[in-house]
mmCIF file of C-alpha atoms in Angstrom:
data_model
loop_
_atom_site.group_PDB
_atom_site.id
_atom_site.type_symbol
_atom_site.label_atom_id
_atom_site.label_comp_id
_atom_site.label_asym_id
_atom_site.label_seq_id
_atom_site.Cartn_x
_atom_site.Cartn_y
_atom_site.Cartn_z
ATOM 1 C CA MET A 354 0.106 -0.103 0.038
ATOM 2 C CA ALA A 355 1.461 3.184 -1.210
ATOM 3 C CA HIS A 356 -0.267 5.883 0.890
ATOM 4 C CA PRO A 357 -1.981 5.570 4.440
ATOM 5 C CA LEU A 358 -5.664 6.151 4.556
ATOM 6 C CA ASN A 359 -5.894 7.576 7.992
ATOM 7 C CA LEU A 360 -3.874 9.665 10.287
ATOM 8 C CA LEU A 361 -3.348 8.151 13.859
ATOM 9 C CA VAL A 362 -1.940 10.400 16.597
ATOM 10 C CA ILE A 363 -1.389 8.532 19.947
ATOM 11 C CA ASP A 364 -0.045 9.345 23.252
ATOM 12 C CA LEU A 365 0.542 7.062 26.266
ATOM 13 C CA GLU A 366 0.195 7.346 30.020
ATOM 14 C CA THR A 367 2.203 4.758 31.940
ATOM 15 C CA ARG A 368 3.228 3.646 35.475
ATOM 16 C CA SER A 369 6.122 1.524 36.546
ATOM 17 C CA ASP A 370 5.424 -2.261 36.410
ATOM 18 C CA THR A 371 6.862 -3.061 39.982
ATOM 19 C CA ALA A 372 6.482 -6.759 39.406
ATOM 20 C CA ILE A 373 9.419 -6.677 36.826
ATOM 21 C CA LEU A 374 11.445 -3.723 38.120
ATOM 22 C CA PRO A 375 14.933 -4.970 39.098
ATOM 23 C CA GLU A 376 15.316 -4.943 42.910
ATOM 24 C CA ASP A 377 18.828 -3.228 42.752
ATOM 25 C CA ARG A 378 17.407 -0.559 40.325
ATOM 26 C CA ASP A 379 18.351 3.154 41.030
ATOM 27 C CA PRO A 380 14.872 4.695 42.245
ATOM 28 C CA GLU A 381 15.685 7.846 40.548
ATOM 29 C CA SER A 382 16.136 6.230 37.092
ATOM 30 C CA PHE A 383 13.586 6.155 34.442
ATOM 31 C CA PRO A 384 12.267 2.636 33.810
ATOM 32 C CA LYS A 385 12.774 0.896 30.510
ATOM 33 C CA PRO A 386 9.891 0.805 27.968
ATOM 34 C CA ILE A 387 9.063 -2.856 28.843
ATOM 35 C CA GLN A 388 8.934 -1.919 32.427
ATOM 36 C CA HIS A 389 6.088 0.611 31.918
ATOM 37 C CA GLU A 390 2.506 -0.590 32.355
ATOM 38 C CA ILE A 391 0.050 1.182 29.961
ATOM 39 C CA VAL A 392 -2.473 3.123 31.976
ATOM 40 C CA THR A 393 -4.288 5.088 29.087
ATOM 41 C CA LEU A 394 -3.789 5.166 25.354
ATOM 42 C CA GLY A 395 -5.146 8.371 23.889
ATOM 43 C CA PHE A 396 -5.895 8.663 20.335
ATOM 44 C CA LEU A 397 -7.097 10.950 17.527
ATOM 45 C CA LEU A 398 -8.083 9.199 14.165
ATOM 46 C CA ALA A 399 -8.460 11.396 11.145
ATOM 47 C CA ARG A 400 -9.236 10.507 7.529
ATOM 48 C CA ILE A 401 -6.501 11.624 4.880
ATOM 49 C CA GLU A 402 -8.243 13.288 1.964
ATOM 50 C CA ARG A 403 -6.504 14.070 -1.273
ATOM 51 C CA ASP A 404 -6.656 17.786 -2.248
ATOM 52 C CA GLY A 405 -4.635 17.499 -5.629
ATOM 53 C CA GLU A 406 -1.081 16.946 -4.656
ATOM 54 C CA TYR A 407 -1.802 17.736 -1.060
ATOM 55 C CA GLU A 408 -3.431 16.078 1.854
ATOM 56 C CA ARG A 409 -6.253 17.229 4.055
ATOM 57 C CA TYR A 410 -7.456 15.569 7.309
ATOM 58 C CA ASN A 411 -10.955 15.278 8.726
ATOM 59 C CA VAL A 412 -11.204 14.060 12.382
ATOM 60 C CA ARG A 413 -13.241 10.871 12.848
ATOM 61 C CA LYS A 414 -12.606 10.039 16.543
ATOM 62 C CA LEU A 415 -11.010 11.510 19.657
ATOM 63 C CA GLY A 416 -10.781 9.510 22.895
ATOM 64 C CA ALA A 417 -8.759 7.448 25.391
ATOM 65 C CA ALA A 418 -8.674 3.636 26.137
ATOM 66 C CA SER A 419 -8.039 3.271 29.789
ATOM 67 C CA ILE A 420 -7.262 0.242 32.225
ATOM 68 C CA ALA A 421 -10.396 1.415 34.109
ATOM 69 C CA GLU A 422 -12.452 -0.323 31.350
ATOM 70 C CA ARG A 423 -10.262 -2.938 29.986
ATOM 71 C CA GLY A 424 -6.890 -4.705 30.638
ATOM 72 C CA GLU A 425 -3.526 -3.700 29.115
ATOM 73 C CA ARG A 426 -3.878 -6.657 26.725
ATOM 74 C CA GLU A 427 -6.899 -5.423 25.350
ATOM 75 C CA ILE A 428 -5.659 -1.952 24.911
ATOM 76 C CA LEU A 429 -2.557 -3.211 23.125
ATOM 77 C CA ALA A 430 -4.664 -5.780 20.984
ATOM 78 C CA GLY A 431 -7.023 -2.879 19.940
ATOM 79 C CA PHE A 432 -4.244 -0.796 19.014
ATOM 80 C CA TRP A 433 -2.796 -3.525 16.700
ATOM 81 C CA GLN A 434 -6.076 -3.989 15.201
ATOM 82 C CA MET A 435 -6.597 -0.357 14.418
ATOM 83 C CA ILE A 436 -3.245 -0.463 12.648
ATOM 84 C CA ASP A 437 -4.488 -3.354 10.661
ATOM 85 C CA LYS A 438 -7.876 -2.117 9.762
ATOM 86 C CA GLN A 439 -7.242 1.637 9.415
ATOM 87 C CA HIS A 440 -3.860 1.531 7.577
ATOM 88 C CA PRO A 441 -2.961 4.818 9.355
ATOM 89 C CA ARG A 442 0.139 7.138 9.409
ATOM 90 C CA LEU A 443 1.080 6.889 13.012
ATOM 91 C CA VAL A 444 1.974 10.427 14.716
ATOM 92 C CA THR A 445 3.677 10.526 17.932
ATOM 93 C CA TRP A 446 5.875 12.748 20.214
ATOM 94 C CA ASN A 447 9.108 11.021 21.135
ATOM 95 C CA GLY A 448 7.157 7.851 19.827
ATOM 96 C CA ARG A 449 10.383 6.001 18.706
ATOM 97 C CA SER A 450 12.128 6.266 22.078
ATOM 98 C CA PHE A 451 9.101 5.620 24.252
ATOM 99 C CA ASP A 452 5.421 5.236 22.975
ATOM 100 C CA ALA A 453 6.079 2.794 20.016
ATOM 101 C CA ALA A 454 8.875 0.984 22.274
ATOM 102 C CA VAL A 455 6.465 0.296 25.102
ATOM 103 C CA LEU A 456 3.576 -0.698 22.662
ATOM 104 C CA LYS A 457 5.895 -3.316 21.118
ATOM 105 C CA GLN A 458 7.798 -4.441 24.112
ATOM 106 C CA ARG A 459 4.518 -4.890 26.251
ATOM 107 C CA SER A 460 3.038 -6.796 23.499
ATOM 108 C CA LEU A 461 5.923 -9.513 23.864
ATOM 109 C CA ILE A 462 4.706 -9.956 27.549
ATOM 110 C CA HIS A 463 1.113 -10.533 26.227
ATOM 111 C CA GLY A 464 1.936 -12.671 23.366
ATOM 112 C CA LEU A 465 0.532 -10.500 20.545
ATOM 113 C CA THR A 466 1.347 -10.109 17.075
ATOM 114 C CA ALA A 467 1.510 -6.751 14.942
ATOM 115 C CA HIS A 468 0.828 -7.873 11.478
ATOM 116 C CA ASN A 469 0.363 -4.782 9.237
ATOM 117 C CA TRP A 470 3.010 -2.948 11.472
ATOM 118 C CA HIS A 471 5.745 -5.153 9.865
ATOM 119 C CA ARG A 472 4.410 -6.053 6.507
ATOM 120 C CA THR A 473 2.794 -2.745 5.253
ATOM 121 C CA ASP A 474 6.146 -1.650 3.894
ATOM 122 C CA PRO A 475 8.964 -3.952 5.251
ATOM 123 C CA ARG A 476 11.620 -1.608 4.039
ATOM 124 C CA PHE A 477 10.245 1.934 4.533
ATOM 125 C CA GLY A 478 7.414 1.181 6.846
ATOM 126 C CA TYR A 479 6.504 1.827 10.483
ATOM 127 C CA ASP A 480 10.046 1.152 11.787
ATOM 128 C CA TYR A 481 12.041 3.056 9.288
ATOM 129 C CA ARG A 482 13.317 6.131 11.207
ATOM 130 C CA TYR A 483 13.891 8.379 8.326
ATOM 131 C CA GLU A 484 10.573 8.086 6.449
ATOM 132 C CA SER A 485 7.643 9.982 7.997
ATOM 133 C CA ASN A 486 4.897 8.515 5.677
ATOM 134 C CA TRP A 487 3.881 5.538 7.931
ATOM 135 C CA HIS A 488 5.254 6.636 11.507
ATOM 136 C CA CYS A 489 6.190 10.494 12.102
ATOM 137 C CA ASP A 490 7.883 10.857 15.361
ATOM 138 C CA LEU A 491 7.342 14.559 15.243
ATOM 139 C CA MET A 492 9.882 15.282 18.215
ATOM 140 C CA ASP A 493 12.428 13.397 16.161
ATOM 141 C CA ALA A 494 11.580 15.098 12.681
ATOM 142 C CA LEU A 495 11.881 18.399 14.383
ATOM 143 C CA SER A 496 15.095 17.991 15.795
ATOM 144 C CA ASP A 497 16.619 16.628 12.434
ATOM 145 C CA PHE A 498 16.981 13.271 14.062
ATOM 146 C CA GLY A 499 19.024 14.525 16.823
ATOM 147 C CA ALA A 500 21.113 17.002 14.960
ATOM 148 C CA SER A 501 19.455 19.746 17.020
ATOM 149 C CA PRO A 502 18.204 19.763 20.557
ATOM 150 C CA ARG A 503 15.030 17.836 21.201
ATOM 151 C CA LEU A 504 11.879 19.801 22.076
ATOM 152 C CA GLY A 505 9.557 18.905 24.819
ATOM 153 C CA LEU A 506 5.853 18.798 23.662
ATOM 154 C CA ASP A 507 4.761 21.368 26.325
ATOM 155 C CA GLU A 508 7.590 23.965 25.205
ATOM 156 C CA ALA A 509 6.831 23.326 21.544
ATOM 157 C CA ALA A 510 3.047 23.638 22.009
ATOM 158 C CA ARG A 511 3.195 26.767 24.047
ATOM 159 C CA ALA A 512 5.479 28.487 21.555
ATOM 160 C CA LEU A 513 2.754 27.983 18.875
ATOM 161 C CA GLY A 514 0.188 29.500 21.294
ATOM 162 C CA LEU A 515 -1.341 25.978 22.180
ATOM 163 C CA PRO A 516 -2.326 25.208 25.609
ATOM 164 C CA GLY A 517 0.291 22.713 26.219
ATOM 165 C CA LYS A 518 0.120 20.655 29.412
ATOM 166 C CA TRP A 519 -2.502 22.883 31.061
ATOM 167 C CA ASN A 520 -4.840 20.123 32.507
ATOM 168 C CA GLY A 521 -2.401 17.630 33.985
ATOM 169 C CA CYS A 522 1.245 16.123 34.503
ATOM 170 C CA GLY A 523 2.730 12.783 33.701
ATOM 171 C CA ALA A 524 4.491 12.706 36.993
ATOM 172 C CA VAL A 525 1.266 12.111 38.936
ATOM 173 C CA VAL A 526 -0.288 9.654 36.634
ATOM 174 C CA ALA A 527 0.788 6.707 38.821
ATOM 175 C CA GLU A 528 -0.781 8.527 41.984
ATOM 176 C CA GLN A 529 -3.951 9.265 40.138
ATOM 177 C CA ALA A 530 -4.219 5.562 38.957
ATOM 178 C CA ALA A 531 -3.754 4.579 42.443
ATOM 179 C CA ALA A 532 -6.493 6.799 43.458
ATOM 180 C CA GLY A 533 -8.751 5.683 40.865
ATOM 181 C CA ASP A 534 -9.009 8.839 39.088
ATOM 182 C CA TYR A 535 -8.737 7.717 35.507
ATOM 183 C CA ALA A 536 -10.864 10.323 34.170
ATOM 184 C CA ALA A 537 -8.321 12.867 35.085
ATOM 185 C CA ILE A 538 -5.642 10.702 33.382
ATOM 186 C CA ASN A 539 -7.833 10.381 30.254
ATOM 187 C CA ARG A 540 -8.176 14.151 29.995
ATOM 188 C CA TYR A 541 -4.604 14.872 30.330
ATOM 189 C CA CYS A 542 -3.798 12.157 27.899
ATOM 190 C CA GLU A 543 -6.437 13.574 25.316
ATOM 191 C CA GLY A 544 -4.973 17.103 25.795
ATOM 192 C CA ASP A 545 -1.413 15.926 24.783
ATOM 193 C CA VAL A 546 -2.940 14.043 21.743
ATOM 194 C CA LEU A 547 -4.641 17.448 20.693
ATOM 195 C CA ASN A 548 -1.405 19.297 21.297
ATOM 196 C CA THR A 549 0.473 16.790 18.958
ATOM 197 C CA TYR A 550 -2.120 16.814 16.300
ATOM 198 C CA VAL A 551 -2.128 20.560 15.793
ATOM 199 C CA LEU A 552 1.845 20.703 15.920
ATOM 200 C CA TYR A 553 1.518 18.070 13.359
ATOM 201 C CA LEU A 554 -0.655 20.120 11.092
ATOM 202 C CA ARG A 555 1.675 23.055 11.114
ATOM 203 C CA TRP A 556 4.800 20.806 10.500
ATOM 204 C CA ALA A 557 2.814 19.033 7.622
ATOM 205 C CA TYR A 558 2.331 22.580 6.066
ATOM 206 C CA LEU A 559 5.837 23.482 6.519
ATOM 207 C CA SER A 560 7.075 20.206 4.883
ATOM 208 C CA THR A 561 4.319 20.634 2.082
ATOM 209 C CA ARG A 562 2.174 17.617 2.695
ATOM 210 C CA LEU A 563 -0.512 20.402 3.408
ATOM 211 C CA SER A 564 -1.316 23.383 1.346
ATOM 212 C CA ALA A 565 -2.327 26.585 3.078
ATOM 213 C CA ARG A 566 -5.740 25.730 2.049
ATOM 214 C CA SER A 567 -5.968 22.228 3.385
ATOM 215 C CA HIS A 568 -4.066 23.226 6.329
ATOM 216 C CA ASN A 569 -6.874 25.709 7.235
ATOM 217 C CA ALA A 570 -9.510 23.315 6.224
ATOM 218 C CA SER A 571 -8.077 20.647 8.650
ATOM 219 C CA VAL A 572 -7.728 23.114 11.434
ATOM 220 C CA GLN A 573 -11.269 24.288 10.902
ATOM 221 C CA HIS A 574 -12.583 20.611 10.867
ATOM 222 C CA LEU A 575 -10.918 20.056 14.177
ATOM 223 C CA LEU A 576 -12.447 23.059 15.780
ATOM 224 C CA ASP A 577 -15.807 22.291 14.514
ATOM 225 C CA TYR A 578 -15.382 18.791 15.901
ATOM 226 C CA LEU A 579 -14.373 20.117 19.437
ATOM 227 C CA GLU A 580 -17.104 22.501 19.466
ATOM 228 C CA ALA A 581 -19.836 19.823 18.551
ATOM 229 C CA ASN A 582 -18.457 17.733 21.461
ATOM 230 C CA ARG A 583 -17.974 20.333 24.010
ATOM 231 C CA GLU A 584 -21.014 19.551 26.126
ATOM 232 C CA LEU A 585 -19.842 15.817 26.674
ATOM 233 C CA HIS A 586 -16.203 16.801 26.798
ATOM 234 C CA PRO A 587 -15.664 20.240 28.341
ATOM 235 C CA HIS A 588 -11.990 19.840 28.279
ATOM 236 C CA TRP A 589 -12.009 19.518 24.469
ATOM 237 C CA GLY A 590 -13.842 23.088 24.382
ATOM 238 C CA GLU A 591 -11.294 24.461 27.002
ATOM 239 C CA PHE A 592 -8.400 23.289 24.687
ATOM 240 C CA ALA A 593 -10.050 25.354 21.668
ATOM 241 C CA ASP A 594 -10.910 28.298 23.967
ATOM 242 C CA ARG A 595 -7.410 28.367 25.314
ATOM 243 C CA TRP A 596 -5.747 27.981 21.787
ATOM 244 C CA GLN A 597 -7.923 30.578 20.192
ATOM 245 C CA SER A 598 -7.443 33.058 22.927
ATOM 246 C CA SER A 599 -3.692 32.792 23.203
ATOM 247 C CA ASP A 600 -1.723 35.909 23.491
ATOM 248 C CA ARG A 601 1.118 34.256 21.604
ATOM 249 C CA PRO A 602 1.514 36.020 18.004
ATOM 250 C CA CYS A 603 0.989 32.689 16.219
ATOM 251 C CA PRO A 604 -2.012 32.435 13.839
ATOM 252 C CA VAL A 605 -4.414 29.721 14.184
ATOM 253 C CA PHE A 606 -4.877 29.805 10.396
ATOM 254 C CA VAL A 607 -2.042 30.276 7.852
ATOM 255 C CA SER A 608 -2.252 32.939 5.105
ATOM 256 C CA GLU A 609 -3.582 31.649 1.956
ATOM 257 C CA PRO A 610 -2.020 32.693 -1.458
ATOM 258 C CA LEU A 611 -4.319 34.520 -3.790
ATOM 259 C CA GLY A 612 -5.270 32.597 -6.873
ATOM 260 C CA GLY A 613 -3.672 29.241 -5.976
ATOM 261 C CA SER A 614 -3.823 26.305 -3.466
ATOM 262 C CA GLY A 615 0.026 25.849 -3.002
ATOM 263 C CA PRO A 616 1.769 25.839 0.450
ATOM 264 C CA GLN A 617 3.218 29.296 -0.151
ATOM 265 C CA SER A 618 1.931 32.291 2.013
ATOM 266 C CA PRO A 619 1.483 35.729 0.283
ATOM 267 C CA GLU A 620 4.726 36.825 1.874
ATOM 268 C CA SER A 621 6.511 34.557 -0.604
ATOM 269 C CA HIS A 622 6.689 37.108 -3.220
ATOM 270 C CA LEU A 623 9.193 39.121 -1.378
ATOM 271 C CA ARG A 624 12.540 39.386 -2.672
ATOM 272 C CA SER A 625 15.481 37.992 -0.563
ATOM 273 C CA GLU A 626 17.102 41.582 -0.614
ATOM 274 C CA ASP A 627 13.776 42.816 1.002
ATOM 275 C CA VAL A 628 14.205 40.745 4.019
ATOM 276 C CA MET A 629 17.963 39.894 4.284
ATOM 277 C CA PRO A 630 20.335 42.570 5.896
#
């Protein structure tokens, strides 16, 4: 399959699996991926539409799967089934170092298989680091694969006027899970998913997957989706409100060129001598 059919943005919230942590482990060290038990998997699924040579994304579903309703094995099996059925481009933030590693390594424990993950494109598929068609680790891509300093999700989001981590913190997930407050974990996880998705939209425009028109259409579709579901999910509406009322000088929509649908903004007509010292 040459092209993904959907876009799947995910984020994991985890806690240490104390049953397999080494007894002599430094308590201050961060556990290895296989030592993280999944608490919540947040996701946004969007259909990839073709707009000439560009893409456009329409949100299909936003949500979170939590161990409050199902076991970790069910969460993992559901993820691999989604990869098999939806043929998505996976979008993560630090996913190659953490999220995808946790998903694969924890699946070893539960005896699961990941068919399409490994067979979609054996050479340039989900596990190929330098091709973003099937798995785009946005943090890795923005750092030019380690050539420049890596950005945290919160600092990248806030730089663009997004809410960032306004409604939670990963450091307290284990405590919240112990208290049974899975709803708070889900809200926080979905917030990270939304931040990642909007950052991806801007990156996709920068990298010319999206034109200015299709970027703006994708943003508007997201805002319409959040507004339509505000009553059932108030934190989705709060995300949109905080984003649109931000005092950061970063536009929600990009400038569209007159008389065309290409990715260039109207400022592209400026000559280099007009902007260079």
